[in-house]
């Protein structure tokens, strides 16, 4: 069929000539999709509101020989609160970049779609840093890269003690014996590992109940961002923007 519908969140909108925009969409039905919205950047365009980054919209797309194009679009959820705070906006850019980097075009990933949508909704009330860590952890799990947190990721033995070694290449925590022979392990508090388990277990909407202290926040940030960079084979470009926004 020449036309098809998608429910999607706009991850990115890049300006083109003649007030058109190249959109990167993350859809419920087809995962990541790229499409051109002709004339969408014009002030009077009916498409303008529905193609803004971090807007959830219903799209009617027209198939093209190279890129598909937006025939019609309608806003479903706009998330204005995201743009009212620099930290929230930076968080949204960072998470959108992670999602774009970790997924292939045209491959449905409904659990990731709902995770991103739930995270945008939670930005209204939940601490942005906690949401970033929860999204990282949950996305890793959905992609099949969930860190091993119950036993040694190398030998399968038990891991005790108030301080724990976390080895990114091995995929999780290490027992003292394996930590002594494997280079590059990160040291963190046992409580940080428990916080990570909680982020994986709790629904996104409940995360506002958590009061995570600064030491655990810093350790979670280091562990998860290094774990994410290892699997994506690069660090997110928007990290600098996110870190600057956290200190404004």
mmCIF file of C-alpha atoms in Angstrom:
data_model
loop_
_atom_site.group_PDB
_atom_site.id
_atom_site.type_symbol
_atom_site.label_atom_id
_atom_site.label_comp_id
_atom_site.label_asym_id
_atom_site.label_seq_id
_atom_site.Cartn_x
_atom_site.Cartn_y
_atom_site.Cartn_z
ATOM 1 C CA UNK A 1 0.000 0.000 0.000
ATOM 2 C CA UNK A 2 1.152 3.507 -0.781
ATOM 3 C CA UNK A 3 0.180 4.938 2.634
ATOM 4 C CA UNK A 4 0.581 3.560 6.150
ATOM 5 C CA UNK A 5 0.016 4.818 9.706
ATOM 6 C CA UNK A 6 2.434 4.950 12.612
ATOM 7 C CA UNK A 7 2.166 6.018 16.237
ATOM 8 C CA UNK A 8 5.606 7.438 16.967
ATOM 9 C CA UNK A 9 7.720 9.709 19.140
ATOM 10 C CA UNK A 10 9.966 12.165 17.303
ATOM 11 C CA UNK A 11 13.589 11.523 18.295
ATOM 12 C CA UNK A 12 15.176 14.099 16.016
ATOM 13 C CA UNK A 13 14.177 16.763 13.475
ATOM 14 C CA UNK A 14 16.885 18.109 11.152
ATOM 15 C CA UNK A 15 16.181 21.141 8.979
ATOM 16 C CA UNK A 16 16.485 20.721 5.221
ATOM 17 C CA UNK A 17 16.014 23.065 2.289
ATOM 18 C CA UNK A 18 12.675 24.739 1.583
ATOM 19 C CA UNK A 19 11.586 24.575 5.240
ATOM 20 C CA UNK A 20 11.410 20.769 5.209
ATOM 21 C CA UNK A 21 12.667 18.515 8.000
ATOM 22 C CA UNK A 22 14.238 15.069 8.097
ATOM 23 C CA UNK A 23 12.622 13.214 11.000
ATOM 24 C CA UNK A 24 13.880 10.275 13.005
ATOM 25 C CA UNK A 25 10.827 8.595 14.486
ATOM 26 C CA UNK A 26 10.588 5.775 16.992
ATOM 27 C CA UNK A 27 7.316 4.035 16.318
ATOM 28 C CA UNK A 28 5.211 1.433 18.050
ATOM 29 C CA UNK A 29 4.693 -0.551 14.861
ATOM 30 C CA UNK A 30 8.032 -0.413 13.015
ATOM 31 C CA UNK A 31 10.654 0.778 15.489
ATOM 32 C CA UNK A 32 12.991 3.427 14.091
ATOM 33 C CA UNK A 33 11.870 5.128 10.877
ATOM 34 C CA UNK A 34 13.247 8.102 8.926
ATOM 35 C CA UNK A 35 10.903 10.296 6.934
ATOM 36 C CA UNK A 36 10.760 13.745 5.337
ATOM 37 C CA UNK A 37 8.181 16.287 6.496
ATOM 38 C CA UNK A 38 7.942 18.709 3.573
ATOM 39 C CA UNK A 39 7.327 22.312 4.590
ATOM 40 C CA UNK A 40 7.003 21.393 8.280
ATOM 41 C CA UNK A 41 9.300 24.220 9.430
ATOM 42 C CA UNK A 42 7.055 26.917 7.948
ATOM 43 C CA UNK A 43 5.291 28.945 10.677
ATOM 44 C CA UNK A 44 1.874 28.246 9.183
ATOM 45 C CA UNK A 45 2.434 24.521 8.585
ATOM 46 C CA UNK A 46 -0.186 22.181 10.056
ATOM 47 C CA UNK A 47 2.565 19.624 10.625
ATOM 48 C CA UNK A 48 4.755 21.939 12.699
ATOM 49 C CA UNK A 49 3.537 20.970 16.175
ATOM 50 C CA UNK A 50 3.415 17.234 15.519
ATOM 51 C CA UNK A 51 7.024 16.966 14.306
ATOM 52 C CA UNK A 52 8.723 18.659 17.268
ATOM 53 C CA UNK A 53 11.300 16.489 19.058
ATOM 54 C CA UNK A 54 9.877 14.449 21.966
ATOM 55 C CA UNK A 55 6.309 14.778 20.680
ATOM 56 C CA UNK A 56 4.181 11.641 20.367
ATOM 57 C CA UNK A 57 2.099 11.854 17.196
ATOM 58 C CA UNK A 58 -0.002 9.805 14.829
ATOM 59 C CA UNK A 59 1.575 9.845 11.359
ATOM 60 C CA UNK A 60 0.217 9.000 7.939
ATOM 61 C CA UNK A 61 3.287 8.275 5.813
ATOM 62 C CA UNK A 62 3.576 8.051 2.045
ATOM 63 C CA UNK A 63 6.024 5.487 0.678
ATOM 64 C CA UNK A 64 8.821 6.906 -1.469
ATOM 65 C CA UNK A 65 11.563 5.466 -3.660
ATOM 66 C CA UNK A 66 14.249 6.707 -1.248
ATOM 67 C CA UNK A 67 12.655 8.173 1.880
ATOM 68 C CA UNK A 68 9.045 8.050 2.942
ATOM 69 C CA UNK A 69 7.289 11.356 3.563
ATOM 70 C CA UNK A 70 4.740 12.676 6.052
ATOM 71 C CA UNK A 71 1.351 13.139 4.423
ATOM 72 C CA UNK A 72 -0.530 13.982 7.628
ATOM 73 C CA UNK A 73 0.247 14.051 11.349
ATOM 74 C CA UNK A 74 -1.636 14.690 14.557
ATOM 75 C CA UNK A 75 -0.292 15.350 18.070
ATOM 76 C CA UNK A 76 -1.173 12.717 20.675
ATOM 77 C CA UNK A 77 1.055 13.925 23.552
ATOM 78 C CA UNK A 78 3.270 17.019 23.476
ATOM 79 C CA UNK A 79 5.163 16.927 26.845
ATOM 80 C CA UNK A 80 5.597 20.725 27.224
ATOM 81 C CA UNK A 81 7.223 20.186 30.649
ATOM 82 C CA UNK A 82 10.300 18.735 28.929
ATOM 83 C CA UNK A 83 11.096 22.146 27.442
ATOM 84 C CA UNK A 84 10.480 24.074 30.661
ATOM 85 C CA UNK A 85 13.682 22.813 32.295
ATOM 86 C CA UNK A 86 17.184 22.652 30.780
ATOM 87 C CA UNK A 87 17.928 19.470 32.728
ATOM 88 C CA UNK A 88 14.749 17.745 31.513
ATOM 89 C CA UNK A 89 15.468 18.813 27.941
ATOM 90 C CA UNK A 90 19.055 17.531 28.170
ATOM 91 C CA UNK A 91 17.774 14.249 29.608
ATOM 92 C CA UNK A 92 15.330 13.837 26.714
ATOM 93 C CA UNK A 93 18.045 14.524 24.116
ATOM 94 C CA UNK A 94 20.372 12.021 25.800
ATOM 95 C CA UNK A 95 17.783 9.241 26.011
ATOM 96 C CA UNK A 96 16.668 9.834 22.415
ATOM 97 C CA UNK A 97 20.279 9.509 21.269
ATOM 98 C CA UNK A 98 20.694 6.249 23.195
ATOM 99 C CA UNK A 99 17.535 4.863 21.629
ATOM 100 C CA UNK A 100 18.567 5.919 18.134
ATOM 101 C CA UNK A 101 22.064 4.430 18.543
ATOM 102 C CA UNK A 102 20.892 1.105 19.978
ATOM 103 C CA UNK A 103 18.221 0.245 17.410
ATOM 104 C CA UNK A 104 18.107 -0.587 13.710
ATOM 105 C CA UNK A 105 15.666 0.903 11.234
ATOM 106 C CA UNK A 106 12.441 -0.963 10.600
ATOM 107 C CA UNK A 107 12.761 -3.415 13.503
ATOM 108 C CA UNK A 108 9.722 -3.278 15.837
ATOM 109 C CA UNK A 109 10.618 -2.813 19.515
ATOM 110 C CA UNK A 110 7.372 -2.090 21.338
ATOM 111 C CA UNK A 111 8.856 -2.488 24.867
ATOM 112 C CA UNK A 112 11.466 0.202 24.082
ATOM 113 C CA UNK A 113 8.768 2.458 22.614
ATOM 114 C CA UNK A 114 6.671 2.248 25.787
ATOM 115 C CA UNK A 115 9.749 2.690 27.990
ATOM 116 C CA UNK A 116 10.663 5.940 26.205
ATOM 117 C CA UNK A 117 7.080 7.209 26.326
ATOM 118 C CA UNK A 118 6.738 6.368 30.044
ATOM 119 C CA UNK A 119 10.043 8.119 30.750
ATOM 120 C CA UNK A 120 8.920 11.310 28.983
ATOM 121 C CA UNK A 121 5.707 11.234 31.031
ATOM 122 C CA UNK A 122 7.661 10.723 34.262
ATOM 123 C CA UNK A 123 9.868 13.783 33.583
ATOM 124 C CA UNK A 124 6.978 15.895 34.854
ATOM 125 C CA UNK A 125 7.589 14.729 38.432
ATOM 126 C CA UNK A 126 10.596 12.397 38.735
ATOM 127 C CA UNK A 127 14.200 13.571 39.174
ATOM 128 C CA UNK A 128 15.833 13.697 35.728
ATOM 129 C CA UNK A 129 19.082 12.056 36.872
ATOM 130 C CA UNK A 130 17.250 9.122 38.431
ATOM 131 C CA UNK A 131 15.194 8.740 35.250
ATOM 132 C CA UNK A 132 18.331 8.684 33.100
ATOM 133 C CA UNK A 133 19.827 5.894 35.208
ATOM 134 C CA UNK A 134 16.571 3.920 35.188
ATOM 135 C CA UNK A 135 16.205 4.282 31.418
ATOM 136 C CA UNK A 136 19.808 3.150 30.857
ATOM 137 C CA UNK A 137 19.335 0.089 33.068
ATOM 138 C CA UNK A 138 15.956 -0.878 31.634
ATOM 139 C CA UNK A 139 17.087 -0.351 28.037
ATOM 140 C CA UNK A 140 20.126 -2.566 28.599
ATOM 141 C CA UNK A 141 17.853 -5.272 29.988
ATOM 142 C CA UNK A 142 15.416 -5.046 27.064
ATOM 143 C CA UNK A 143 18.286 -5.322 24.584
ATOM 144 C CA UNK A 144 19.568 -8.465 26.306
ATOM 145 C CA UNK A 145 22.489 -6.773 28.059
ATOM 146 C CA UNK A 146 21.216 -6.707 31.644
ATOM 147 C CA UNK A 147 24.170 -6.638 34.065
ATOM 148 C CA UNK A 148 24.743 -9.651 36.309
ATOM 149 C CA UNK A 149 24.092 -8.415 39.861
ATOM 150 C CA UNK A 150 23.324 -11.567 41.908
ATOM 151 C CA UNK A 151 26.586 -13.532 41.485
ATOM 152 C CA UNK A 152 30.053 -13.208 39.991
ATOM 153 C CA UNK A 153 29.733 -12.447 36.282
ATOM 154 C CA UNK A 154 32.979 -14.307 35.584
ATOM 155 C CA UNK A 155 32.897 -17.521 37.639
ATOM 156 C CA UNK A 156 29.328 -17.607 38.986
ATOM 157 C CA UNK A 157 30.479 -17.582 42.616
ATOM 158 C CA UNK A 158 28.946 -15.610 45.474
ATOM 159 C CA UNK A 159 29.837 -11.957 46.014
ATOM 160 C CA UNK A 160 29.923 -10.612 49.573
ATOM 161 C CA UNK A 161 31.171 -7.493 51.320
ATOM 162 C CA UNK A 162 30.284 -3.808 51.580
ATOM 163 C CA UNK A 163 32.443 -2.928 48.569
ATOM 164 C CA UNK A 164 31.837 -4.595 45.198
ATOM 165 C CA UNK A 165 33.853 -4.749 41.983
ATOM 166 C CA UNK A 166 31.967 -4.189 38.731
ATOM 167 C CA UNK A 167 33.642 -5.330 35.508
ATOM 168 C CA UNK A 168 32.071 -3.948 32.343
ATOM 169 C CA UNK A 169 33.573 -6.468 29.845
ATOM 170 C CA UNK A 170 32.446 -9.393 32.023
ATOM 171 C CA UNK A 171 28.965 -7.934 32.336
ATOM 172 C CA UNK A 172 28.526 -7.367 36.054
ATOM 173 C CA UNK A 173 29.880 -7.744 39.578
ATOM 174 C CA UNK A 174 32.911 -9.874 40.459
ATOM 175 C CA UNK A 175 33.959 -11.977 43.425
ATOM 176 C CA UNK A 176 37.276 -10.950 45.098
ATOM 177 C CA UNK A 177 39.193 -13.722 43.309
ATOM 178 C CA UNK A 178 38.063 -12.697 39.816
ATOM 179 C CA UNK A 179 38.437 -8.990 40.643
ATOM 180 C CA UNK A 180 42.088 -9.654 41.479
ATOM 181 C CA UNK A 181 42.879 -11.189 38.093
ATOM 182 C CA UNK A 182 40.744 -9.039 35.769
ATOM 183 C CA UNK A 183 41.920 -5.519 34.949
ATOM 184 C CA UNK A 184 39.725 -2.443 34.780
ATOM 185 C CA UNK A 185 37.120 -3.347 37.407
ATOM 186 C CA UNK A 186 35.226 -0.429 38.973
ATOM 187 C CA UNK A 187 34.705 -0.380 42.734
ATOM 188 C CA UNK A 188 31.369 0.657 44.183
ATOM 189 C CA UNK A 189 29.337 0.285 47.362
ATOM 190 C CA UNK A 190 27.046 -2.695 47.818
ATOM 191 C CA UNK A 191 24.207 -0.199 48.231
ATOM 192 C CA UNK A 192 24.775 1.060 44.693
ATOM 193 C CA UNK A 193 24.226 -2.455 43.351
ATOM 194 C CA UNK A 194 20.992 -2.639 45.358
ATOM 195 C CA UNK A 195 19.869 0.696 43.908
ATOM 196 C CA UNK A 196 20.548 -0.665 40.423
ATOM 197 C CA UNK A 197 18.380 -3.704 41.166
ATOM 198 C CA UNK A 198 15.611 -1.372 42.310
ATOM 199 C CA UNK A 199 15.797 0.719 39.123
ATOM 200 C CA UNK A 200 15.440 -2.456 37.072
ATOM 201 C CA UNK A 201 12.564 -3.785 39.156
ATOM 202 C CA UNK A 202 10.399 -0.701 39.718
ATOM 203 C CA UNK A 203 8.000 0.713 37.160
ATOM 204 C CA UNK A 204 9.063 4.085 35.754
ATOM 205 C CA UNK A 205 6.061 5.919 37.199
ATOM 206 C CA UNK A 206 7.046 4.891 40.758
ATOM 207 C CA UNK A 207 10.592 6.243 40.623
ATOM 208 C CA UNK A 208 9.599 9.576 42.172
ATOM 209 C CA UNK A 209 9.410 7.763 45.518
ATOM 210 C CA UNK A 210 13.157 7.055 45.491
ATOM 211 C CA UNK A 211 15.624 9.281 47.341
ATOM 212 C CA UNK A 212 19.009 8.350 45.941
ATOM 213 C CA UNK A 213 21.985 9.994 47.689
ATOM 214 C CA UNK A 214 24.791 11.748 45.823
ATOM 215 C CA UNK A 215 27.470 8.999 46.270
ATOM 216 C CA UNK A 216 25.133 6.334 44.856
ATOM 217 C CA UNK A 217 24.080 8.666 42.019
ATOM 218 C CA UNK A 218 27.694 9.189 40.988
ATOM 219 C CA UNK A 219 28.527 5.490 41.131
ATOM 220 C CA UNK A 220 25.387 4.528 39.209
ATOM 221 C CA UNK A 221 26.196 7.120 36.575
ATOM 222 C CA UNK A 222 29.741 5.820 36.084
ATOM 223 C CA UNK A 223 28.728 2.153 35.984
ATOM 224 C CA UNK A 224 25.793 2.523 33.621
ATOM 225 C CA UNK A 225 27.353 4.990 31.216
ATOM 226 C CA UNK A 226 30.483 2.857 30.846
ATOM 227 C CA UNK A 227 28.327 -0.245 30.446
ATOM 228 C CA UNK A 228 26.229 1.511 27.807
ATOM 229 C CA UNK A 229 29.278 2.838 25.932
ATOM 230 C CA UNK A 230 30.801 -0.672 25.927
ATOM 231 C CA UNK A 231 27.773 -2.194 24.210
ATOM 232 C CA UNK A 232 27.047 0.714 21.861
ATOM 233 C CA UNK A 233 30.797 1.003 21.125
ATOM 234 C CA UNK A 234 30.762 4.766 21.678
ATOM 235 C CA UNK A 235 29.704 7.390 24.211
ATOM 236 C CA UNK A 236 26.669 9.558 23.544
ATOM 237 C CA UNK A 237 27.499 12.960 22.042
ATOM 238 C CA UNK A 238 24.801 14.602 24.174
ATOM 239 C CA UNK A 239 26.504 13.570 27.438
ATOM 240 C CA UNK A 240 28.346 16.909 27.659
ATOM 241 C CA UNK A 241 25.026 18.788 27.356
ATOM 242 C CA UNK A 242 23.452 16.558 30.004
ATOM 243 C CA UNK A 243 26.334 16.988 32.448
ATOM 244 C CA UNK A 244 26.340 20.774 31.977
ATOM 245 C CA UNK A 245 22.582 20.946 32.552
ATOM 246 C CA UNK A 246 22.891 18.951 35.802
ATOM 247 C CA UNK A 247 25.033 21.730 37.265
ATOM 248 C CA UNK A 248 22.963 24.738 36.195
#
